[in-house]
Amino acid sequence: MAMTWSDLAKKQPAAMRILMNGIRNNRLAHAYLFSGGRGVGKREAASHLARAFFCRARDGIEPCGACPDCKRIDSGNHPDVVVIQPDGRSIKKPQIASLIKAFSYKGVETSKKLFIIEQADLLTSQAANSLLKFIEEPQGNTLCILITEHSQKILATILSRCQVLHFKPLSKELLVHHLLENGVSRVMAKTVSAVTSDAEEATTLSKDEWFANSRSIVLHFMEDLLTRPNHAIITMYEKCALHFNDSDKMKMMLRLMLIWFRDVMALHIGQNDNVVYVDRMESLTEAAEKMTAEQAACALSLLMEAQRRLQSNGNPLSVLEYVSLKLQEGAGVYA
Ligand SMILES: [Zn+2]
């Protein structure tokens, strides 16, 4: 199904309203800066704006999706649409110079021209300065879209000449929905969206085998702590310590453990819809019976303390041993 403005507006209502009004009133700015995290719809919005800008069979503000202009934009070979990406670690002056040169010829098919600069924060200052002149004195009907995840790194002179549109992080519900639409299972969609709010990172994690294994090892460990605490120490050394063998990996283990105890809390306060590990409802219910809400809260603060320890001394195994000992001792957890 073809993308529509209202699809995009579900994710980014405020930013899309500005673009939709601009098209409706034929008052688009010359330059936009799309700013926001990964996977929140900046590129989708840029291509839809490009379709709406060029389409010759537009229905109101909606591009037709079927005319030669729409089709060429979809396949990435529209003669009047230029996309600039970093060459190595930066966008260099010659790239901008050749862009300006290309645009100084008449548009091949129409007088309209559009360019998209991805990772615009990587423009060198020389490149940014050449671009500046171009944005200040647009020739004909030119539309410029700069895209960035780091708007604080964009030169003030560029910022002041762009209309800045802020793309917000997706809500948890939208992120889960987005993942489900992309074929991710409900169990995995819930887990990754509890770990990150970055849509692109969430998509990557949902397909990552290491992450899937992490999830099952942590759940195995949590269930051992619950039902056979004496065995948990073996699971800890034989599974957890080997799998989460550096600081970043251990951070992930602690995050996955936090989710377990948050789930227990959710059951205590009757918010069953908020449970993340939906495939472990039985164990979670058992955990909620064995531990009070206060004990679950204790476990959560223990895990947060462990995250701080990991940050400061960085020895993953000692942090793991500390947490496991505390949880196994009960720390008043499973009384
Ligand atoms: Zn069209």
Coordinates of C-alpha atoms and ligand atoms in Angstrom, one line a residue:
M1 CA 0.0 0.0 0.0
A2 CA 1.2 3.4 -0.9
M3 CA 2.4 5.7 1.9
T4 CA 0.1 8.6 2.8
W5 CA 0.5 11.8 4.9
S6 CA -1.8 10.4 7.5
D7 CA 0.4 7.3 7.9
L8 CA 3.3 9.6 8.5
A9 CA 1.3 11.8 10.8
K10 CA 0.6 8.8 13.1
K11 CA 4.3 8.8 14.0
Q12 CA 5.0 12.5 13.7
P13 CA 1.8 14.5 14.0
A14 CA 3.4 17.9 14.7
A15 CA 6.1 17.8 12.0
M16 CA 3.8 16.4 9.4
R17 CA 1.1 19.0 10.0
I18 CA 3.7 21.7 9.1
L19 CA 4.6 19.9 5.8
M20 CA 1.0 19.2 5.0
N21 CA 0.0 22.8 5.5
G22 CA 3.0 23.9 3.4
I23 CA 1.8 21.8 0.5
R24 CA -1.8 22.7 0.9
N25 CA -1.1 26.4 0.9
N26 CA 1.7 26.2 -1.6
R27 CA 4.0 27.7 0.9
L28 CA 6.8 25.3 1.4
A29 CA 10.0 26.7 2.9
H30 CA 13.1 26.6 0.7
A31 CA 15.0 24.5 3.2
Y32 CA 14.0 22.1 6.0
L33 CA 16.0 20.4 8.6
F34 CA 14.6 17.1 9.8
S35 CA 16.0 16.5 13.2
G36 CA 15.5 13.4 15.4
G37 CA 16.7 9.9 16.3
R38 CA 17.2 6.9 14.1
G39 CA 14.1 5.2 12.6
V40 CA 11.6 7.8 13.5
G41 CA 10.5 8.5 9.9
K42 CA 12.8 11.3 8.7
R43 CA 13.7 9.6 5.4
E44 CA 10.2 8.4 4.7
A45 CA 9.0 11.9 5.2
A46 CA 11.6 13.3 2.9
S47 CA 10.7 10.9 0.1
H48 CA 7.0 11.6 0.6
L49 CA 7.7 15.3 0.5
A50 CA 9.7 14.8 -2.7
R51 CA 6.8 12.8 -4.3
A52 CA 4.3 15.6 -3.3
F53 CA 6.6 18.2 -4.6
F54 CA 7.0 16.7 -8.1
C55 CA 3.8 14.7 -8.6
R56 CA 1.8 15.9 -11.5
A57 CA -1.3 14.0 -10.6
R58 CA -1.6 15.0 -7.0
D59 CA -4.9 14.5 -5.3
G60 CA -5.0 17.4 -2.9
I61 CA -1.8 17.1 -0.9
E62 CA -1.4 13.4 -1.6
P63 CA 1.0 12.3 -4.4
C64 CA -0.5 9.8 -6.8
G65 CA 2.3 7.2 -6.4
A66 CA 1.8 6.1 -10.0
C67 CA 3.0 8.9 -12.3
P68 CA 6.5 8.8 -13.8
D69 CA 7.7 11.4 -11.2
C70 CA 6.4 9.4 -8.2
K71 CA 7.9 6.2 -9.7
R72 CA 11.3 7.7 -10.4
I73 CA 11.5 9.0 -6.8
D74 CA 10.5 5.6 -5.5
S75 CA 13.3 3.9 -7.5
G76 CA 15.8 6.6 -6.6
N77 CA 16.5 7.8 -10.1
H78 CA 14.6 11.1 -10.5
P79 CA 16.8 13.4 -12.5
D80 CA 15.9 16.4 -10.4
V81 CA 16.3 14.8 -7.0
V82 CA 19.8 14.6 -5.6
V83 CA 20.7 12.8 -2.4
I84 CA 24.0 13.6 -0.8
Q85 CA 25.6 11.2 1.7
P86 CA 28.9 11.5 3.6
D87 CA 31.9 10.5 1.6
G88 CA 33.8 8.7 4.4
R89 CA 33.4 10.6 7.6
S90 CA 32.3 13.9 6.2
I91 CA 30.4 15.7 3.5
K92 CA 33.1 17.6 1.7
K93 CA 33.1 20.9 -0.3
P94 CA 33.6 19.2 -3.7
Q95 CA 30.3 17.3 -3.1
I96 CA 28.4 20.5 -2.5
A97 CA 30.2 22.2 -5.4
S98 CA 29.1 19.4 -7.8
L99 CA 25.6 19.6 -6.4
I100 CA 25.4 23.3 -7.1
K101 CA 26.8 22.8 -10.6
A102 CA 24.2 20.1 -11.3
F103 CA 21.5 22.5 -10.1
S104 CA 22.7 25.4 -12.1
Y105 CA 21.6 23.6 -15.3
K106 CA 17.9 23.9 -16.0
G107 CA 15.9 21.1 -14.4
V108 CA 15.8 18.3 -16.9
E109 CA 12.1 17.8 -16.9
T110 CA 10.6 20.7 -14.9
S111 CA 12.0 23.8 -13.3
K112 CA 11.7 22.1 -9.9
K113 CA 14.8 20.7 -8.1
L114 CA 15.1 19.0 -4.8
F115 CA 18.1 17.9 -2.8
I116 CA 18.4 15.8 0.3
I117 CA 21.5 15.9 2.5
E118 CA 21.7 13.0 4.8
Q119 CA 23.7 13.2 8.0
A120 CA 24.0 16.9 7.5
D121 CA 25.9 17.3 10.8
L122 CA 28.9 15.8 8.9
L123 CA 29.2 18.8 6.5
T124 CA 32.6 20.2 6.8
S125 CA 32.6 24.0 7.6
Q126 CA 33.8 24.7 4.0
A127 CA 31.0 22.5 2.6
A128 CA 28.5 24.2 4.9
N129 CA 29.6 27.6 3.8
S130 CA 29.1 26.8 0.1
L131 CA 25.8 25.3 0.8
L132 CA 24.8 28.4 2.7
K133 CA 25.1 30.6 -0.3
F134 CA 23.1 28.2 -2.3
I135 CA 20.3 28.1 0.3
E136 CA 20.3 31.9 0.7
E137 CA 19.9 32.5 -3.1
P138 CA 17.8 29.6 -4.2
Q139 CA 17.4 29.4 -8.0
G140 CA 14.0 28.7 -9.3
N141 CA 11.8 26.3 -7.4
T142 CA 14.3 24.6 -5.2
L143 CA 13.6 22.5 -2.1
C144 CA 16.4 21.5 0.2
I145 CA 16.0 18.9 3.0
L146 CA 18.7 18.4 5.5
I147 CA 18.5 15.3 7.7
T148 CA 20.3 14.9 11.0
E149 CA 20.4 13.0 14.3
H150 CA 22.5 15.6 15.8
S151 CA 21.1 19.1 15.2
Q152 CA 23.3 20.6 17.9
K153 CA 26.2 20.0 15.6
I154 CA 24.7 21.9 12.7
L155 CA 26.2 25.4 12.1
A156 CA 24.0 28.2 13.5
T157 CA 24.1 30.0 10.1
I158 CA 22.6 26.9 8.4
L159 CA 20.1 26.3 11.2
S160 CA 18.9 29.9 11.0
R161 CA 18.1 29.5 7.3
C162 CA 16.1 26.2 7.6
Q163 CA 12.7 25.5 9.0
V164 CA 13.6 22.9 11.7
L165 CA 11.2 20.0 12.1
H166 CA 11.7 17.9 15.2
F167 CA 10.9 14.2 14.8
K168 CA 10.1 12.7 18.2
P169 CA 11.0 9.2 19.5
L170 CA 8.2 6.7 18.8
S171 CA 6.0 5.9 21.8
K172 CA 6.3 2.3 23.1
E173 CA 2.9 1.4 21.6
L174 CA 3.8 2.7 18.2
L175 CA 7.2 1.0 18.3
V176 CA 5.7 -2.3 19.1
H177 CA 3.1 -1.8 16.4
H178 CA 5.9 -0.8 13.9
L179 CA 7.8 -4.0 14.8
L180 CA 4.7 -6.2 14.5
E181 CA 4.1 -4.7 11.0
N182 CA 7.6 -5.7 10.1
G183 CA 7.0 -9.3 10.9
V184 CA 8.6 -9.3 14.4
S185 CA 6.9 -11.7 16.9
R186 CA 4.9 -10.1 19.7
V187 CA 7.2 -11.5 22.4
M188 CA 10.3 -10.1 20.7
A189 CA 8.6 -6.7 19.8
K190 CA 7.7 -6.2 23.5
T191 CA 11.2 -7.1 24.6
V192 CA 13.2 -4.9 22.3
S193 CA 10.8 -1.9 22.8
A194 CA 11.5 -2.3 26.6
V195 CA 15.2 -2.1 25.9
T196 CA 15.3 0.8 23.4
S197 CA 13.1 3.5 22.0
D198 CA 15.2 3.8 18.9
A199 CA 13.2 2.2 16.1
E200 CA 16.2 1.3 14.0
E201 CA 18.1 -0.2 16.9
A202 CA 14.9 -2.1 17.9
T203 CA 14.6 -3.5 14.4
T204 CA 18.2 -4.6 14.4
L205 CA 18.0 -6.2 17.9
S206 CA 14.8 -8.0 17.0
K207 CA 16.7 -9.9 14.3
D208 CA 19.8 -10.4 16.4
E209 CA 20.6 -13.9 17.4
W210 CA 22.9 -12.9 20.3
F211 CA 20.0 -10.8 21.7
A212 CA 17.5 -13.7 21.4
N213 CA 19.9 -15.9 23.2
S214 CA 20.5 -13.2 25.9
R215 CA 16.8 -13.1 26.5
S216 CA 16.4 -16.8 27.0
I217 CA 19.5 -17.1 29.2
V218 CA 18.3 -14.3 31.4
L219 CA 14.8 -15.8 31.7
H220 CA 16.4 -19.2 32.4
F221 CA 18.5 -17.6 35.2
M222 CA 15.5 -15.7 36.7
E223 CA 13.5 -18.9 36.7
D224 CA 16.3 -20.8 38.4
L225 CA 16.5 -18.1 41.1
L226 CA 12.8 -18.5 41.6
T227 CA 12.4 -22.3 41.7
R228 CA 15.9 -23.7 42.4
P229 CA 18.1 -21.0 43.8
N230 CA 21.0 -23.5 44.5
H231 CA 21.2 -24.3 40.9
A232 CA 21.2 -20.6 39.9
I233 CA 24.8 -20.2 40.7
I234 CA 25.7 -22.9 38.2
T235 CA 23.6 -21.2 35.5
M236 CA 25.3 -18.0 36.4
Y237 CA 28.9 -19.3 35.8
E238 CA 28.1 -21.7 33.0
K239 CA 25.7 -19.6 31.0
C240 CA 25.5 -15.9 32.0
A241 CA 29.2 -15.3 32.7
L242 CA 30.2 -16.8 29.3
H243 CA 27.5 -15.1 27.3
F244 CA 27.7 -11.6 28.9
N245 CA 31.5 -11.5 29.0
D246 CA 32.1 -7.8 28.7
S247 CA 30.8 -4.6 30.1
D248 CA 28.3 -3.7 27.3
K249 CA 27.0 -7.2 27.2
M250 CA 26.6 -7.3 31.0
K251 CA 24.7 -4.0 30.7
M252 CA 22.2 -5.8 28.5
M253 CA 21.9 -8.6 31.0
L254 CA 21.1 -6.1 33.8
R255 CA 18.5 -4.4 31.5
L256 CA 16.8 -7.7 30.8
M257 CA 16.8 -8.6 34.5
L258 CA 15.2 -5.2 35.3
I259 CA 12.4 -6.0 32.9
W260 CA 11.7 -9.2 34.9
F261 CA 11.2 -7.4 38.2
R262 CA 9.2 -4.6 36.5
D263 CA 6.9 -7.3 35.2
V264 CA 6.5 -8.7 38.7
M265 CA 5.7 -5.1 39.9
A266 CA 3.1 -4.8 37.0
L267 CA 1.4 -8.0 38.1
H268 CA 1.3 -6.7 41.7
I269 CA -0.5 -3.5 40.7
G270 CA -2.8 -5.3 38.2
Q271 CA -1.2 -3.8 35.1
N272 CA -1.0 -7.1 33.3
D273 CA -1.0 -5.4 29.9
N274 CA 2.3 -3.8 30.7
V275 CA 4.0 -7.2 31.1
V276 CA 6.9 -7.5 28.7
Y277 CA 7.8 -11.2 29.1
V278 CA 4.3 -12.3 28.0
D279 CA 5.5 -15.8 27.2
R280 CA 6.6 -16.3 30.9
M281 CA 3.3 -15.3 32.5
E282 CA 3.2 -18.5 34.6
S283 CA 6.7 -18.0 36.1
L284 CA 6.0 -14.3 36.6
T285 CA 2.8 -15.0 38.4
E286 CA 4.6 -17.5 40.6
A287 CA 7.3 -14.8 41.3
A288 CA 4.6 -12.3 42.2
E289 CA 3.2 -14.8 44.7
K290 CA 6.5 -15.4 46.3
M291 CA 7.7 -11.8 46.5
T292 CA 5.9 -8.7 47.7
A293 CA 5.9 -5.4 45.7
E294 CA 8.4 -4.0 48.2
Q295 CA 10.8 -6.9 47.5
A296 CA 10.5 -6.5 43.8
A297 CA 11.3 -2.8 44.3
C298 CA 14.4 -3.9 46.3
A299 CA 15.5 -6.1 43.5
L300 CA 15.0 -3.2 41.0
S301 CA 17.2 -0.9 43.1
L302 CA 19.8 -3.6 43.5
L303 CA 20.0 -3.9 39.7
M304 CA 20.2 -0.1 39.3
E305 CA 23.1 -0.1 41.8
A306 CA 24.7 -2.9 39.8
Q307 CA 24.5 -0.7 36.7
R308 CA 26.3 2.1 38.5
R309 CA 29.0 -0.4 39.7
L310 CA 29.5 -1.6 36.2
Q311 CA 29.8 2.0 35.0
S312 CA 32.5 2.8 37.6
N313 CA 34.6 -0.3 37.9
G314 CA 33.7 -2.1 34.7
N315 CA 34.4 -5.6 35.8
P316 CA 31.3 -7.5 34.5
L317 CA 32.0 -10.8 36.3
S318 CA 32.3 -9.2 39.7
V319 CA 29.1 -7.2 39.2
L320 CA 27.3 -10.4 38.1
E321 CA 28.6 -12.3 41.2
Y322 CA 27.5 -9.5 43.4
V323 CA 24.0 -9.3 42.0
S324 CA 23.5 -13.1 41.9
L325 CA 24.7 -13.4 45.5
K326 CA 22.3 -10.7 46.7
L327 CA 19.4 -12.1 44.8
Q328 CA 20.2 -15.7 45.9
E329 CA 20.6 -14.7 49.5
G330 CA 17.2 -13.5 49.1
A331 CA 18.2 -9.9 49.9
G332 CA 14.8 -10.5 51.2
V333 CA 13.8 -11.1 47.6
Y334 CA 12.3 -14.6 47.5
A335 CA 11.4 -15.0 51.2
Ligands
ZN1 ZN 2.5 11.1 -8.9

